[in-house]
mmCIF file of C-alpha atoms in Angstrom:
data_model
loop_
_atom_site.group_PDB
_atom_site.id
_atom_site.type_symbol
_atom_site.label_atom_id
_atom_site.label_comp_id
_atom_site.label_asym_id
_atom_site.label_seq_id
_atom_site.Cartn_x
_atom_site.Cartn_y
_atom_site.Cartn_z
ATOM 1 C CA ALA T 10 1.949 4.855 -6.195
ATOM 2 C CA LYS T 11 -0.580 2.320 -4.942
ATOM 3 C CA MET T 12 -0.870 0.837 -1.491
ATOM 4 C CA PHE T 13 -2.317 -2.649 -1.137
ATOM 5 C CA GLY T 14 -3.649 -3.450 2.306
ATOM 6 C CA ALA T 15 -6.323 -4.954 4.506
ATOM 7 C CA TYR T 16 -8.669 -3.173 6.876
ATOM 8 C CA TRP T 17 -7.628 -5.423 9.768
ATOM 9 C CA CYS T 18 -3.867 -4.897 9.241
ATOM 10 C CA SER T 19 -2.202 -2.894 12.030
ATOM 11 C CA HIS T 20 0.826 -2.136 9.835
ATOM 12 C CA CYS T 21 -1.498 -0.711 7.165
ATOM 13 C CA TYR T 22 -3.138 1.475 9.810
ATOM 14 C CA ASP T 23 0.265 2.689 10.997
ATOM 15 C CA GLN T 24 1.309 3.389 7.397
ATOM 16 C CA LYS T 25 -1.831 5.456 6.787
ATOM 17 C CA GLN T 26 -1.251 7.396 10.014
ATOM 18 C CA ALA T 27 2.373 8.126 9.067
ATOM 19 C CA LEU T 28 1.322 9.492 5.687
ATOM 20 C CA GLY T 29 -1.633 11.470 6.993
ATOM 21 C CA THR T 30 -5.185 11.955 5.786
ATOM 22 C CA GLU T 31 -4.347 14.372 2.968
ATOM 23 C CA ALA T 32 -1.713 12.103 1.429
ATOM 24 C CA MET T 33 -4.006 9.088 1.646
ATOM 25 C CA THR T 34 -6.715 10.950 -0.308
ATOM 26 C CA LYS T 35 -4.201 11.397 -3.135
ATOM 27 C CA LEU T 36 -2.902 7.817 -3.183
ATOM 28 C CA GLU T 37 -4.654 4.798 -4.586
ATOM 29 C CA TYR T 38 -5.461 2.390 -1.754
ATOM 30 C CA ILE T 39 -6.471 -1.129 -2.760
ATOM 31 C CA GLU T 40 -8.335 -3.238 -0.210
ATOM 32 C CA CYS T 41 -7.343 -6.900 -0.404
ATOM 33 C CA ALA T 42 -9.410 -8.387 2.442
ATOM 34 C CA THR T 43 -12.465 -10.347 1.320
ATOM 35 C CA GLU T 44 -14.707 -8.620 3.860
ATOM 36 C CA GLY T 45 -13.203 -5.166 3.271
ATOM 37 C CA LEU T 46 -15.069 -2.209 1.797
ATOM 38 C CA ASN T 47 -14.689 -2.144 -2.009
ATOM 39 C CA THR T 48 -12.519 -5.253 -1.920
ATOM 40 C CA GLN T 49 -10.286 -5.927 -4.890
ATOM 41 C CA LYS T 50 -9.170 -9.347 -3.709
ATOM 42 C CA THR T 51 -8.972 -10.679 -7.277
ATOM 43 C CA LEU T 52 -6.524 -7.943 -8.267
ATOM 44 C CA CYS T 53 -4.436 -8.612 -5.164
ATOM 45 C CA LYS T 54 -4.240 -12.321 -6.032
ATOM 46 C CA LYS T 55 -3.424 -11.531 -9.675
ATOM 47 C CA LYS T 56 -0.549 -9.274 -8.616
ATOM 48 C CA LYS T 57 0.577 -11.851 -6.019
ATOM 49 C CA ILE T 58 0.648 -9.330 -3.181
ATOM 50 C CA PRO T 59 2.960 -10.942 -0.604
ATOM 51 C CA GLY T 60 1.672 -9.171 2.504
ATOM 52 C CA TYR T 61 0.241 -5.967 3.866
ATOM 53 C CA PRO T 62 0.982 -3.243 3.297
ATOM 54 C CA THR T 63 2.616 -3.606 -0.098
ATOM 55 C CA TRP T 64 3.425 -0.614 -2.247
ATOM 56 C CA GLU T 65 3.423 -0.670 -6.033
ATOM 57 C CA ILE T 66 5.582 2.111 -7.414
ATOM 58 C CA GLY T 67 6.598 2.225 -11.052
ATOM 59 C CA GLY T 68 5.262 -1.292 -11.563
ATOM 60 C CA THR T 69 7.511 -2.774 -8.840
ATOM 61 C CA LEU T 70 6.199 -4.185 -5.555
ATOM 62 C CA PHE T 71 7.699 -3.060 -2.250
ATOM 63 C CA PRO T 72 6.283 -5.156 0.609
ATOM 64 C CA GLY T 73 6.199 -3.918 4.160
ATOM 65 C CA GLU T 74 5.616 -0.703 6.000
ATOM 66 C CA GLN T 75 7.766 2.082 4.536
ATOM 67 C CA ASP T 76 8.717 5.310 6.264
ATOM 68 C CA LEU T 77 8.603 8.583 4.364
ATOM 69 C CA ASP T 78 12.359 8.587 3.709
ATOM 70 C CA GLU T 79 12.202 5.064 2.235
ATOM 71 C CA LEU T 80 9.294 6.002 -0.037
ATOM 72 C CA GLU T 81 11.127 9.123 -1.205
ATOM 73 C CA LYS T 82 14.264 7.069 -1.927
ATOM 74 C CA ILE T 83 12.268 4.507 -3.946
ATOM 75 C CA ILE T 84 10.568 7.220 -5.993
ATOM 76 C CA ASN T 85 13.841 9.073 -6.650
ATOM 77 C CA GLU T 86 15.575 5.861 -7.760
ATOM 78 C CA LEU T 87 12.824 5.213 -10.310
ATOM 79 C CA LYS T 88 13.162 8.657 -11.911
#
């Protein structure tokens, strides 16, 4: 799973807090903001990220903040 976000995005911050520090160290976070640390703005444009946060799971984009139950449901449906 990958999470696309922006450093200034309050929903991204809330998503990171919900998942916790340990989970975030194991997930790939992609910064889309031009001024963000290690920005990957070109990749975000190429993938047509519709907003922040957006999750990419199994090659499918899931825009918006997701709670843990929603993420688990998405992952289980892709198995």
